[in-house]
């Protein structure tokens, strides 16, 4: 054996181990799976490694070379499986055949044998390769290389002998060791890989356990800042995990629970673990109750590093506990409220629970009673009686009822009680005790005795009833009272067994029969038939009731002849009253016209007198007379309105109107009066109130006129404020506006408040009263508010002013666009010239005063005594405006207006502005005149300033938006 054989084989082993280390780094460590592609790649890598070690063989003789491919291929078969081994065997075998020489096929057989031995060893070792010891690896290498030496015999005999004599000992000494070293590298890798895989699987299982746990997991650092929450914890609070990282627990607590949390965290800092309940506020604001198991986290130096807690959602349990507590409280309240004695005993007769009423019976509280039996409170005889009844209730397996006379220990009350005792079982059917309820029936027993005594009295009363009573079965009378006999003229004996329909007039029998068949039980009226053939009105009412074991009908008959006659008389009176009311309305309307006409002459002349030179004394007289005239005019208007309202003939006319114009009209009318009394007067309309509304503008204005007039009249100093505010609406079309009229006046006393809305009632009734008026204003307001579907309220303090609130319904116009207005009549008169007015008036004094008043205003005036003459004048002359009286001879103002509007001969003059100036001031008059074609309206007596305002408005100098105000 040559020395250099040891050296050559050792060098080959060293090279193999070095290349194997590179192989582990380059291939094995990056092997992530055992797919087919991976096995092929591994086999190629192993074959390449074999080729590398075969490039530097130790040559014994030419053609016979030695390297470490046997070690490599054997290890491949052992650790890398069949596919990788076959590829490695094929590659190394091909390379050996390519090297050639007389030992080529022997070398191939060694390669194949090494691979097979590795695979066989792998097969028997199974999945325990990572547990192979050094000794086992050495044995494996020894077997592989014994086989290699045996295969050397396939060489020619003399070469085989020489080979074996030179390499047998070095191979046996070196190659098994090399195999064991290379195998150890792989065993170590497999161990590490298995350990890593186990660790990874363990961590994955832990992660899945944490992420899929029903319990919430929350970790935080020493500053209580969140470092981790699992999905369950985040879901409990309604957040995403990423939202909670970096936040503090306090952010999720209710303010009142923060101090409790801080105390708990103080325990964590001390290293103490705790289990407690904690309430949180979810992201959606709802309450979350949890059971917390908290642990402190410390480092190796036992220094607090943070805390870790598991949270179990117990909200449902809390809700159930609260519900149970409420239920128990409710049950206890019910038990303590009911007038019965209630108690519960166990099977041995020991009390488990009782109510307040039962405490009175024993004269002790529940805490004293519970845990004791009857013998602790009662004499033995009574206790034995109760205990015996308990046993009977248990044995009967159902409730037992008996009556017992009991005496209360608390106050000595003695009464008869109806006692019900029933066995109590748990959910599994096990007997747990006896439930007892005792009701005081002393009064009921007394009532029953009284009832029996009253039956005799009832029978007497039955016969003495003011009406007739009959009990019938399918129409046949079974029983009746004396009243029925007296009503129909039959004896009781004749009525019993009679067909009840014989008591009904022929014309009513079909109706009565249908009511019997349908079981009708409401009162109704038909006609009865007496024995003597007389028909009379009667009221019937029937009920089904049991009678001697079967259902029959009991019928009450009432003779309503007197009430029918009274109703007829009442109807006649009503018709007479309505006729009188109509006559009154017509009288008032005519009287209003007849009074207003002379008043117009009086007021006109007084206003004309104002335009002349007067002394101060004369001015005072004229002003007083004018005020009295206006007051009389207002009184007339109020009387007419209250009459119209009370007769039910007031018409509500809804139309679109302007809130701005309503505001301006109130200010225009009352601002001068308020200024005279040095009062601050304002009318504020909230910006939310729509600028145009649909409602009865006339009635709204009338309500505000009365309220504001009263407020100014009864306020000597301070202010009067009117406010209009939009109330919340149910929809976009219907809504309410709240009007509030406030003053700082004398207020209304509580005694006056109950009557102040009645007609002709005033706040001051004495002969020395300071304020004038008929007392109709508030009565009209209240009635108008009711008719309009509104509501009214007063905030009042006598001596400190009054605020009256009126809420009225309105609608929103479909479109806010203004309708195309009719082009006004235009004349050729230059702007600034005096207007030419045609005054049509039949009453001589009104004509005179009106003409003079218009002249003094600067107008050119032509007069006509009736509508017919006015038409003729209008055909001949040009005018800017017509002032038209209504009631005139020959042709009245309405007919004249229609004739003007319908005249084609007048051309453009048919559209001349026409203002009604009339003594007709009843409700609806203005609307009727405007509908006839007139442009505006002013009632008599005519106020000069108002007349000028209306003329300027109609002629276009006033505010067009407020036309008709």
Short mmCIF file of C-alpha atoms in Angstrom, two decimals, residues 320-525:
data_model
loop_
_atom_site.label_atom_id
_atom_site.label_comp_id
_atom_site.label_asym_id
_atom_site.label_seq_id
_atom_site.Cartn_x
_atom_site.Cartn_y
_atom_site.Cartn_z
CA UNK A 320 -79.32 40.00 31.19
CA UNK A 321 -78.19 40.71 34.76
CA UNK A 322 -79.66 44.21 34.59
CA UNK A 323 -82.84 42.84 33.07
CA UNK A 324 -82.95 40.16 35.76
CA UNK A 325 -82.37 42.74 38.46
CA UNK A 326 -85.09 44.94 37.01
CA UNK A 327 -87.34 41.93 36.67
CA UNK A 328 -86.68 40.91 40.28
CA UNK A 329 -87.26 44.49 41.40
CA UNK A 330 -90.44 44.66 39.32
CA UNK A 331 -91.60 41.31 40.70
CA UNK A 332 -90.88 42.43 44.23
CA UNK A 333 -92.69 45.73 43.61
CA UNK A 334 -95.67 43.86 42.17
CA UNK A 335 -95.72 41.41 45.05
CA UNK A 336 -95.49 44.23 47.56
CA UNK A 337 -98.15 46.24 45.73
CA UNK A 338 -100.84 43.60 45.34
CA UNK A 339 -103.25 43.40 48.28
CA UNK A 340 -102.87 39.61 48.60
CA UNK A 341 -100.61 37.72 50.97
CA UNK A 342 -97.88 35.93 48.97
CA UNK A 343 -95.30 33.49 50.33
CA UNK A 344 -93.02 30.64 49.27
CA UNK A 345 -91.98 27.69 51.45
CA UNK A 346 -89.60 24.81 50.82
CA UNK A 347 -90.75 21.18 51.06
CA UNK A 348 -90.09 21.21 54.81
CA UNK A 349 -92.34 24.20 55.40
CA UNK A 350 -89.50 26.71 55.88
CA UNK A 351 -90.22 30.17 54.47
CA UNK A 352 -88.08 31.26 51.52
CA UNK A 353 -89.84 34.51 50.62
CA UNK A 354 -92.89 36.65 51.43
CA UNK A 355 -94.34 40.04 50.54
CA UNK A 356 -95.12 43.11 52.68
CA UNK A 357 -98.75 42.13 53.24
CA UNK A 358 -97.62 38.77 54.62
CA UNK A 359 -95.24 40.58 57.01
CA UNK A 360 -98.32 42.23 58.57
CA UNK A 361 -99.89 38.82 59.11
CA UNK A 362 -96.89 37.54 61.08
CA UNK A 363 -96.01 40.92 62.56
CA UNK A 364 -92.37 40.55 61.45
CA UNK A 365 -90.23 41.63 58.50
CA UNK A 366 -89.16 39.28 55.72
CA UNK A 367 -85.61 38.91 57.02
CA UNK A 368 -87.04 37.59 60.32
CA UNK A 369 -89.56 35.27 58.64
CA UNK A 370 -87.25 33.67 56.05
CA UNK A 371 -85.54 30.56 57.41
CA UNK A 372 -88.31 29.82 59.95
CA UNK A 373 -91.54 27.81 59.75
CA UNK A 374 -95.11 28.45 60.94
CA UNK A 375 -94.43 27.10 64.41
CA UNK A 376 -92.11 30.04 65.11
CA UNK A 377 -95.01 32.53 64.77
CA UNK A 378 -98.31 30.71 65.25
CA UNK A 379 -99.91 28.50 67.86
CA UNK A 380 -99.46 24.81 67.29
CA UNK A 381 -103.07 24.17 66.23
CA UNK A 382 -103.00 26.79 63.46
CA UNK A 383 -99.46 25.83 62.43
CA UNK A 384 -100.53 22.16 62.15
CA UNK A 385 -103.51 23.27 60.03
CA UNK A 386 -101.28 25.22 57.64
CA UNK A 387 -98.71 22.41 57.46
CA UNK A 388 -101.42 19.86 56.68
CA UNK A 389 -102.70 22.06 53.82
CA UNK A 390 -99.11 22.34 52.50
CA UNK A 391 -98.80 18.56 52.34
CA UNK A 392 -102.17 18.22 50.61
CA UNK A 393 -101.08 20.77 47.99
CA UNK A 394 -97.83 18.83 47.42
CA UNK A 395 -99.57 15.49 47.16
CA UNK A 396 -102.32 16.76 44.88
CA UNK A 397 -99.76 18.01 42.34
CA UNK A 398 -102.04 20.96 41.63
CA UNK A 399 -103.40 24.10 43.28
CA UNK A 400 -105.72 23.69 46.28
CA UNK A 401 -108.23 26.37 47.28
CA UNK A 402 -109.74 26.73 50.72
CA UNK A 403 -111.16 29.49 52.89
CA UNK A 404 -109.51 30.43 56.19
CA UNK A 405 -110.26 32.99 58.91
CA UNK A 406 -107.01 34.77 59.76
CA UNK A 407 -106.05 37.32 62.39
CA UNK A 408 -103.17 39.72 61.62
CA UNK A 409 -100.51 39.92 64.33
CA UNK A 410 -99.62 43.52 63.40
CA UNK A 411 -103.00 45.20 63.94
CA UNK A 412 -105.41 42.47 65.00
CA UNK A 413 -107.42 42.55 61.77
CA UNK A 414 -109.65 39.46 61.48
CA UNK A 415 -110.99 38.44 58.07
CA UNK A 416 -111.93 35.60 55.76
CA UNK A 417 -109.22 34.73 53.23
CA UNK A 418 -109.35 32.54 50.13
CA UNK A 419 -106.05 30.66 50.10
CA UNK A 420 -104.51 29.05 47.02
CA UNK A 421 -101.55 26.71 47.52
CA UNK A 422 -99.70 25.10 44.64
CA UNK A 423 -96.54 22.93 44.44
CA UNK A 424 -93.48 24.63 42.86
CA UNK A 425 -91.03 22.75 40.61
CA UNK A 426 -87.67 23.72 39.13
CA UNK A 427 -86.78 23.51 35.44
CA UNK A 428 -86.08 19.79 35.80
CA UNK A 429 -89.44 19.07 37.37
CA UNK A 430 -88.05 18.59 40.86
CA UNK A 431 -90.34 19.69 43.70
CA UNK A 432 -88.81 22.69 45.48
CA UNK A 433 -91.63 23.98 47.67
CA UNK A 434 -95.13 25.43 47.97
CA UNK A 435 -96.36 28.80 46.67
CA UNK A 436 -99.19 30.36 48.62
CA UNK A 437 -101.52 33.27 47.84
CA UNK A 438 -104.24 34.45 50.24
CA UNK A 439 -106.85 37.01 49.21
CA UNK A 440 -109.09 38.84 51.61
CA UNK A 441 -112.64 37.92 50.56
CA UNK A 442 -114.40 39.34 53.57
CA UNK A 443 -115.83 42.22 51.53
CA UNK A 444 -116.69 39.89 48.64
CA UNK A 445 -118.59 37.56 50.96
CA UNK A 446 -120.42 40.52 52.39
CA UNK A 447 -121.17 41.69 48.85
CA UNK A 448 -122.48 38.25 47.88
CA UNK A 449 -124.84 38.30 50.83
CA UNK A 450 -125.92 41.79 49.87
CA UNK A 451 -126.35 40.64 46.26
CA UNK A 452 -128.63 37.84 47.29
CA UNK A 453 -130.63 40.27 49.35
CA UNK A 454 -130.81 42.65 46.37
CA UNK A 455 -132.20 40.05 43.98
CA UNK A 456 -135.59 40.31 45.65
CA UNK A 457 -135.41 44.09 45.48
CA UNK A 458 -134.36 43.86 41.82
CA UNK A 459 -137.40 41.85 40.89
CA UNK A 460 -139.57 44.52 42.45
CA UNK A 461 -137.64 47.24 40.65
CA UNK A 462 -137.84 45.22 37.41
CA UNK A 463 -141.59 45.45 37.47
CA UNK A 464 -141.49 49.09 38.47
CA UNK A 465 -139.11 50.08 35.62
CA UNK A 466 -139.96 53.19 33.61
CA UNK A 467 -139.49 51.20 30.41
CA UNK A 468 -140.64 47.88 29.11
CA UNK A 469 -138.31 44.86 29.37
CA UNK A 470 -138.78 41.59 27.56
CA UNK A 471 -136.69 38.43 27.21
CA UNK A 472 -137.39 36.50 24.03
CA UNK A 473 -136.07 33.43 22.26
CA UNK A 474 -136.28 33.71 18.48
CA UNK A 475 -139.04 36.29 18.85
CA UNK A 476 -141.16 34.41 21.40
CA UNK A 477 -141.44 36.36 24.68
CA UNK A 478 -140.25 34.29 27.67
CA UNK A 479 -140.32 36.96 30.40
CA UNK A 480 -141.39 40.60 30.73
CA UNK A 481 -141.91 43.28 33.32
CA UNK A 482 -144.94 45.32 34.31
CA UNK A 483 -143.67 48.30 32.31
CA UNK A 484 -144.01 46.36 29.04
CA UNK A 485 -147.58 45.45 29.91
CA UNK A 486 -148.50 49.04 30.70
CA UNK A 487 -146.77 50.38 27.56
CA UNK A 488 -148.53 48.10 25.08
CA UNK A 489 -151.84 47.50 26.87
CA UNK A 490 -151.51 43.71 27.18
CA UNK A 491 -151.60 41.74 30.43
CA UNK A 492 -148.44 39.88 31.46
CA UNK A 493 -150.19 36.58 30.79
CA UNK A 494 -151.02 37.71 27.24
CA UNK A 495 -147.41 38.80 26.60
CA UNK A 496 -145.74 35.54 27.76
CA UNK A 497 -145.52 33.25 24.71
CA UNK A 498 -146.54 36.03 22.29
CA UNK A 499 -144.59 36.69 19.10
CA UNK A 500 -142.65 39.88 19.93
CA UNK A 501 -143.04 41.25 16.40
CA UNK A 502 -146.74 41.83 17.21
CA UNK A 503 -145.53 44.68 19.39
CA UNK A 504 -143.88 46.32 16.35
CA UNK A 505 -145.71 48.42 13.74
CA UNK A 506 -146.01 46.80 10.30
CA UNK A 507 -143.67 49.32 8.68
CA UNK A 508 -140.90 48.62 11.22
CA UNK A 509 -141.02 44.81 11.44
CA UNK A 510 -138.50 44.12 8.65
CA UNK A 511 -135.90 46.38 10.28
CA UNK A 512 -136.47 44.90 13.74
CA UNK A 513 -136.27 41.34 12.40
CA UNK A 514 -132.96 42.06 10.62
CA UNK A 515 -131.55 43.55 13.84
CA UNK A 516 -132.58 40.41 15.76
CA UNK A 517 -130.96 38.11 13.20
CA UNK A 518 -127.72 40.15 13.11
CA UNK A 519 -127.44 40.41 16.89
CA UNK A 520 -127.49 44.23 16.74
CA UNK A 521 -126.84 45.71 20.18
CA UNK A 522 -126.92 49.51 19.68
CA UNK A 523 -129.95 51.68 20.44
CA UNK A 524 -132.23 52.45 17.49
CA UNK A 525 -135.66 53.94 16.95
#
